XYZ file of C-alpha atoms in Angstrom:
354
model
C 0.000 0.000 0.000
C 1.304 3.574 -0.404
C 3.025 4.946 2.375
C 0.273 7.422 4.310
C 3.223 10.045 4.546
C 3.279 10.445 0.744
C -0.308 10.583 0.087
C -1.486 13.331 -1.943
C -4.280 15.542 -0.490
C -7.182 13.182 -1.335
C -6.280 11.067 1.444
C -5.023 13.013 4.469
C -5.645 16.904 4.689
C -2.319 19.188 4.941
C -1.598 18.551 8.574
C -1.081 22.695 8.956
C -4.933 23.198 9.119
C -6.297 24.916 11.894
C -9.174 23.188 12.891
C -9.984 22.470 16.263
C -8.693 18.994 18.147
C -11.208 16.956 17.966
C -11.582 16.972 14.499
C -7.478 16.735 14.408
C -7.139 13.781 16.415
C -7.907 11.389 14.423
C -5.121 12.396 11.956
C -2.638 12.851 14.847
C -2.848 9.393 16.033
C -2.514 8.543 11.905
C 0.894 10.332 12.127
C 1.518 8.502 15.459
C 1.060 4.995 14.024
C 3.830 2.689 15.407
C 6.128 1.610 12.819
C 9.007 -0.271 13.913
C 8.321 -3.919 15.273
C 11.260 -3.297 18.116
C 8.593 0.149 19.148
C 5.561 -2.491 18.992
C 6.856 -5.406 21.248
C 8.371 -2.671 23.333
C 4.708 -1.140 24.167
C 3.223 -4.545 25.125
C 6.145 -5.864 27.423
C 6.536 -9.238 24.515
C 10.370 -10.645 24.327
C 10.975 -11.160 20.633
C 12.024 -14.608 21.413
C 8.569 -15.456 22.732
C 7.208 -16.581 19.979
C 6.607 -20.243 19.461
C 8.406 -21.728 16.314
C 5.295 -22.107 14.893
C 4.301 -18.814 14.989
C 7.173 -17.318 13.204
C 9.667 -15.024 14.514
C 8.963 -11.474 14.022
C 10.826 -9.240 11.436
C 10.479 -5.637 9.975
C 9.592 -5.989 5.682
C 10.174 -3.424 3.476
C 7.629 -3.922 1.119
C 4.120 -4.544 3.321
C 5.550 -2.373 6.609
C 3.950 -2.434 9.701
C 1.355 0.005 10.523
C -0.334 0.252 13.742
C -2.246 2.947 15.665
C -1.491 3.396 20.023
C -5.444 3.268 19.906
C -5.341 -0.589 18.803
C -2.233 -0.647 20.310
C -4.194 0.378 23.849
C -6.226 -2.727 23.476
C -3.736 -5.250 23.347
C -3.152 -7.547 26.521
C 0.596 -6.989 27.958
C 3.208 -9.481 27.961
C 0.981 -12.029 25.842
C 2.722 -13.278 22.414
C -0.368 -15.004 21.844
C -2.590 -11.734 22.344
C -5.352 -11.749 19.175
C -4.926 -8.607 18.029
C -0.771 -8.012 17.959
C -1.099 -11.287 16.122
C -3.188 -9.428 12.959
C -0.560 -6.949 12.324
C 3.019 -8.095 13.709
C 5.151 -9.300 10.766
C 6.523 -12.514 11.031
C 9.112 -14.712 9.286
C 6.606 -16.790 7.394
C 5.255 -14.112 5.008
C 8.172 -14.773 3.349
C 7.426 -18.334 3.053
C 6.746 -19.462 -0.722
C 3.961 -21.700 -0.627
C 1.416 -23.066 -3.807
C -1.361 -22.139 -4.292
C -0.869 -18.015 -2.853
C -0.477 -16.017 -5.006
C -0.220 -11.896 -5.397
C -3.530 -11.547 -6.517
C -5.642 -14.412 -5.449
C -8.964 -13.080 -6.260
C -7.414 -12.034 -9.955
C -8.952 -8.271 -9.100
C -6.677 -7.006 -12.610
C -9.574 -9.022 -14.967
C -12.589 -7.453 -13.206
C -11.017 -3.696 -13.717
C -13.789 -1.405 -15.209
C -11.730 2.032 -15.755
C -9.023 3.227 -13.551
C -10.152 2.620 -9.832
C -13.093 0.656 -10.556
C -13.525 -2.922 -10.128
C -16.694 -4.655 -11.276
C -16.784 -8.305 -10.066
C -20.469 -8.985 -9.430
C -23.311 -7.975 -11.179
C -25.229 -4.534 -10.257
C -22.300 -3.511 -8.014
C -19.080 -1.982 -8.659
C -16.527 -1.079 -6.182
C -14.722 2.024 -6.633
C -10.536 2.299 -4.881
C -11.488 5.473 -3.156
C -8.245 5.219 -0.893
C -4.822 3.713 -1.738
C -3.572 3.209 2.115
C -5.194 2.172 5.827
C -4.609 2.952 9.355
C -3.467 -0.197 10.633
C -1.638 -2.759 8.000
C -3.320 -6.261 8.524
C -0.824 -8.965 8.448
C -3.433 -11.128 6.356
C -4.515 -8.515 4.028
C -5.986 -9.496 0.403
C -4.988 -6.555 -1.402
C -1.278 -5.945 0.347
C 0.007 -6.482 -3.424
C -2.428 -4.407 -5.123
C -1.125 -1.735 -7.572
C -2.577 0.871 -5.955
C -0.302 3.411 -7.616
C -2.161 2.306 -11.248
C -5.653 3.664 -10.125
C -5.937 6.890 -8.198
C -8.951 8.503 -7.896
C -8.393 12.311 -9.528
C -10.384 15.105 -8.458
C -12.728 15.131 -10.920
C -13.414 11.535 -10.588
C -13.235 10.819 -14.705
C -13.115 7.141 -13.797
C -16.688 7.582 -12.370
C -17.862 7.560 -16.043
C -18.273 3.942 -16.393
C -20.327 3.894 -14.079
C -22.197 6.436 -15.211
C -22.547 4.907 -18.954
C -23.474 1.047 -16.951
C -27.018 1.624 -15.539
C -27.142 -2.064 -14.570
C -25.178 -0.572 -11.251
C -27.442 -0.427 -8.346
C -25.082 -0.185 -5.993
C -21.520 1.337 -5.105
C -19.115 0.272 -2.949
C -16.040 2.571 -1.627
C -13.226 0.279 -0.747
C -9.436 0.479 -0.997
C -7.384 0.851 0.961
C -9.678 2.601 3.868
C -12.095 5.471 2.373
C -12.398 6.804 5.073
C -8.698 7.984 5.420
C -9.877 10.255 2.911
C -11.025 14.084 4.341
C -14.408 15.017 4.810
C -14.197 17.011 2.269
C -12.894 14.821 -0.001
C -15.360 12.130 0.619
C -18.161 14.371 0.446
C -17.096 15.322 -3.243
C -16.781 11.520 -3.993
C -20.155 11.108 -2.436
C -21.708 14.204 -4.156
C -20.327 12.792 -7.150
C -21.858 9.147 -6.812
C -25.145 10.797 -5.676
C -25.408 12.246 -8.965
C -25.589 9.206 -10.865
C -29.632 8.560 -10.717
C -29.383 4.690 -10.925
C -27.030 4.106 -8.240
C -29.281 3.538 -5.149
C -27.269 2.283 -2.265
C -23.641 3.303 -1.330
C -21.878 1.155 0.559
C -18.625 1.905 2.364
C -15.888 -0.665 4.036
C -13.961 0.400 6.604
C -11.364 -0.757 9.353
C -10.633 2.934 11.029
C -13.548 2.824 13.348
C -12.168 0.005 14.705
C -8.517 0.778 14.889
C -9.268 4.811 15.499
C -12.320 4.950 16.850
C -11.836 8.975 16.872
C -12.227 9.567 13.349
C -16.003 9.057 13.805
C -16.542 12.558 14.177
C -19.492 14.955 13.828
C -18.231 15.923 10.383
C -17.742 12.599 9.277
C -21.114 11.706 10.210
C -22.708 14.982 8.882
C -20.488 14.267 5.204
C -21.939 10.669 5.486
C -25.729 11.786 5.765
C -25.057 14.319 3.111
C -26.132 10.976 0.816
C -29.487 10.942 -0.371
C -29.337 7.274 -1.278
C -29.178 4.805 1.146
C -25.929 4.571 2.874
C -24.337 1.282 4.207
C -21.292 1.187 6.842
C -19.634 -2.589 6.450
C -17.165 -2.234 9.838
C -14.396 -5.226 9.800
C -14.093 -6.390 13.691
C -12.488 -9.958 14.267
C -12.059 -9.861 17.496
C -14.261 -8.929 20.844
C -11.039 -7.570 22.257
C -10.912 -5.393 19.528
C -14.832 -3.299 21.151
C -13.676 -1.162 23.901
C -15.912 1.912 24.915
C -14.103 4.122 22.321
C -15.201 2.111 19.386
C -18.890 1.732 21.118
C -19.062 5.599 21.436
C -17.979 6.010 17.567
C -21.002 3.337 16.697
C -23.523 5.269 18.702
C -23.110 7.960 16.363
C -23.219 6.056 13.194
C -26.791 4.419 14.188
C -28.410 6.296 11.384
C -26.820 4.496 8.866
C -26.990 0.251 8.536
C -24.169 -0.672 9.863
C -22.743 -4.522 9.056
C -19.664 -6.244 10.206
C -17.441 -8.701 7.798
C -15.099 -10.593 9.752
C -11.925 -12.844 8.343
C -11.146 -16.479 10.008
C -7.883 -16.413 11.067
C -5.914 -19.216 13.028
C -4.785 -18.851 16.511
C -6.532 -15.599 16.011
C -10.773 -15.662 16.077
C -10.920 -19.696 15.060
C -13.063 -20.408 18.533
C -16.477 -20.920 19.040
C -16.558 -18.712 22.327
C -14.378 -15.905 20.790
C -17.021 -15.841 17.556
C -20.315 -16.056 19.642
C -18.781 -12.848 22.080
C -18.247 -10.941 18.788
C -21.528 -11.357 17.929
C -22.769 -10.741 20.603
C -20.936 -7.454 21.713
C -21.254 -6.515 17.755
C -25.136 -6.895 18.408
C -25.159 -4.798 21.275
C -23.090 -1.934 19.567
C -25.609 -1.956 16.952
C -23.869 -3.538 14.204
C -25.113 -6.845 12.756
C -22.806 -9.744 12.062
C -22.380 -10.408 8.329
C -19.883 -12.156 6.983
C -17.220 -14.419 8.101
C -14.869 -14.965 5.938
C -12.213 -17.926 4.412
C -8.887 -16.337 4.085
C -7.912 -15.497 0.814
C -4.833 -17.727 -0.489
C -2.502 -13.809 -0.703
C 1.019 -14.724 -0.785
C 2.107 -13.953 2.796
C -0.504 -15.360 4.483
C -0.803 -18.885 4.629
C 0.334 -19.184 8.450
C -3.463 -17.839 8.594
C -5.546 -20.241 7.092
C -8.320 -22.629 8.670
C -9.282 -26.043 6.904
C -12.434 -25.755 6.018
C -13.603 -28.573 7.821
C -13.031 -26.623 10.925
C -14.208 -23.475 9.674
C -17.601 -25.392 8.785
C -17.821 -27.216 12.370
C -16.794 -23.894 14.078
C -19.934 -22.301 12.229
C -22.039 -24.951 13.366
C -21.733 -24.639 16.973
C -21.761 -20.916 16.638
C -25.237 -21.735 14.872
C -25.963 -23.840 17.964
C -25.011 -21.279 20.876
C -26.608 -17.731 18.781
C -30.058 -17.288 17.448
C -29.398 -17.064 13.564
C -29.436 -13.365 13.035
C -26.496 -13.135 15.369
C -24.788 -15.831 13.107
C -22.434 -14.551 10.103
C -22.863 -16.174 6.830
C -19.671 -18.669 6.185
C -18.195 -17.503 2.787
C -15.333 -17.832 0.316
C -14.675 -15.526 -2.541
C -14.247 -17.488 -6.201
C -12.339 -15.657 -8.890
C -14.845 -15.696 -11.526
C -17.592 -15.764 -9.195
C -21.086 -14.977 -9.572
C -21.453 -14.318 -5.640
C -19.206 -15.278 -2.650
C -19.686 -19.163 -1.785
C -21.489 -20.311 0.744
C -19.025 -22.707 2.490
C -21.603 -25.238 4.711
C -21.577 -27.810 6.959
C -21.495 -30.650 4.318
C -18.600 -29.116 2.094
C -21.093 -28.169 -0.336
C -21.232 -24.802 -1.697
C -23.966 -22.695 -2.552
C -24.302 -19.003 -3.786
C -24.750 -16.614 -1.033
């Protein structure tokens, strides 16, 4: 992803402004992201040589670097190598591993490009790369080899034409990257823009900042947000219940205009318990945000220490349908290349379209 220090302006607002704090913070504790792995383990009171051998030792990369904010940071459990969220974002010696089957582009994203920063993959949505970098770099991430550099978003949003041209597009979805570490004022002309286009009629956008900055939920943000006059859909990406403190339950309270949905990724040694799903639910539920998806890892080079067999990952789903009533259970899936929907992944091995 591109380095938030060289972003241009569509992504994080000259840090000179004058506005107050609280509309600053947010972009303070951006600039205050830890960095260095020795800075990381240092905070949470973890020895380097900790970790298990199967975990991987930990290392600093060059070419995915570690990003983390002090407010996820904050939520981590001290002197734990095992803690479930320092595990999603501390580099480790087997992202290096070459393995079959992982590749840079697993979901082969560079055959469903519709212009420059448009991706079309299923039919009546498109999702538009609003953002080219994220708060917090997620050790697992899909898109950690996308060319982001090949499909900025301009001011004038020309890309936005095919969309404009496909009126079989019902629905847009602002991905990236993070959109929201675009400005308000940025998003609000991407949003102005997309509200133009009279057969788009739902907006959705994905997000990881409330979760790992909980302060960029500001009254701004939420006034640029209701600005929409379609209808407006927050996907949130929580894996974790460790990962809901009061900070992030505060930022939700003030998002419960909009429908707000969480998409969650199954990662081992990470989230791959029953009792660690059902509390997620449960605290997601009670934060206002419905459970959505859960999904299979994607096979990105980097990431295979991640991965759950899906035999587990089905008879982990059925005792979570067991313990939760079934609108507090997320829906299984696995993206296809080629797809006409994300799979279904069930019980039985079989797959259905979800």
């Amino acid at each position: 992803m591109i380095p938030v220090t060289t972003l241009s302006t569509n992504a994080v607002e000259d840090q000179r402004t004058s506005l107050p704090w609280g509309a600053q913070k947010w972009r303070r504790e951006l600039l205050d992201a830890v960095t260095n792995v020795g800075e990381l383990l240092r905070l949470v009171d973890v020895d380097p040589k900790a970790f298990e051998a199967g975990f991987g030792g930990p290392r600093q990369p060059a070419d995915f670097p570690l990003r983390v904010p002090r407010p996820y940071i904050d939520r981590m459990r001290r002197r734990d190598p095992r803690d479930p969220l320092l595990r999603q974002v501390l580099p480790t010696s087997h992202e290096t591993d070459t393995v079959p089957g992982y590749a840079f582009d697993p979901l082969d994203e560079a055959h469903a490009v519709l212009d420059s920063g448009i991706l079309r993959k299923y039919r009546g949505r498109a999702l538009v790369i609003a953002a080219g970098a994220c708060a917090v770099h997620c050790r697992y991430c899909f898109r950690r080899h996308f060319p982001y550099a090949q499909h900025r978003q301009d001011s004038g949003f020309p890309s936005l034409d095919a969309l404009r041209k496909d009126e079989t597009i019902r629905e847009v979805i602002l991905s990236g990257g993070d959109p929201l570490m675009l400005t308000d004022g940025h998003l609000a002309r991407l949003l102005g823009a997309l509200a133009r286009i009279d057969h788009v009629a739902r907006i959705r956008v994905h997000t990881r900042l409330p979760v790992v900055i909980p302060q960029r939920v500001t009254p701004a943000l939420v006034d640029t947000l209701a600005s929409v006059p379609q209808r407006l859909v927050l996907v949130l990406h929580f894996n974790h219940p460790n990962e809901i403190d009061e900070t992030c339950v505060t930022a939700l309270a003030q998002l419960d205009a909009f429908t707000l949905l969480n998409q969650s990724v199954l990662l081992s040694g990470i989230n791959d318990d029953v009792a660690a799903l059902a509390e997620l639910s449960e605290r997601l539920f009670e934060a206002g945000v419905m459970p959505y998806y859960l999904h299979m890892p994607d096979a990105v080079a980097g990431t295979h220490h991640f991965d759950v067999p899906e035999a587990r990952a089905a008879a982990l789903h059925r005792e979570l349908m067991a313990r939760l009533p079934g609108y507090l259970v997320p829906r299984l899936v696995r993206e296809v290349p080629g797809g006409a929907a994300k799979e279904l992944v069930i019980a039985d091995g079989a797959n259905v379209g979800a």
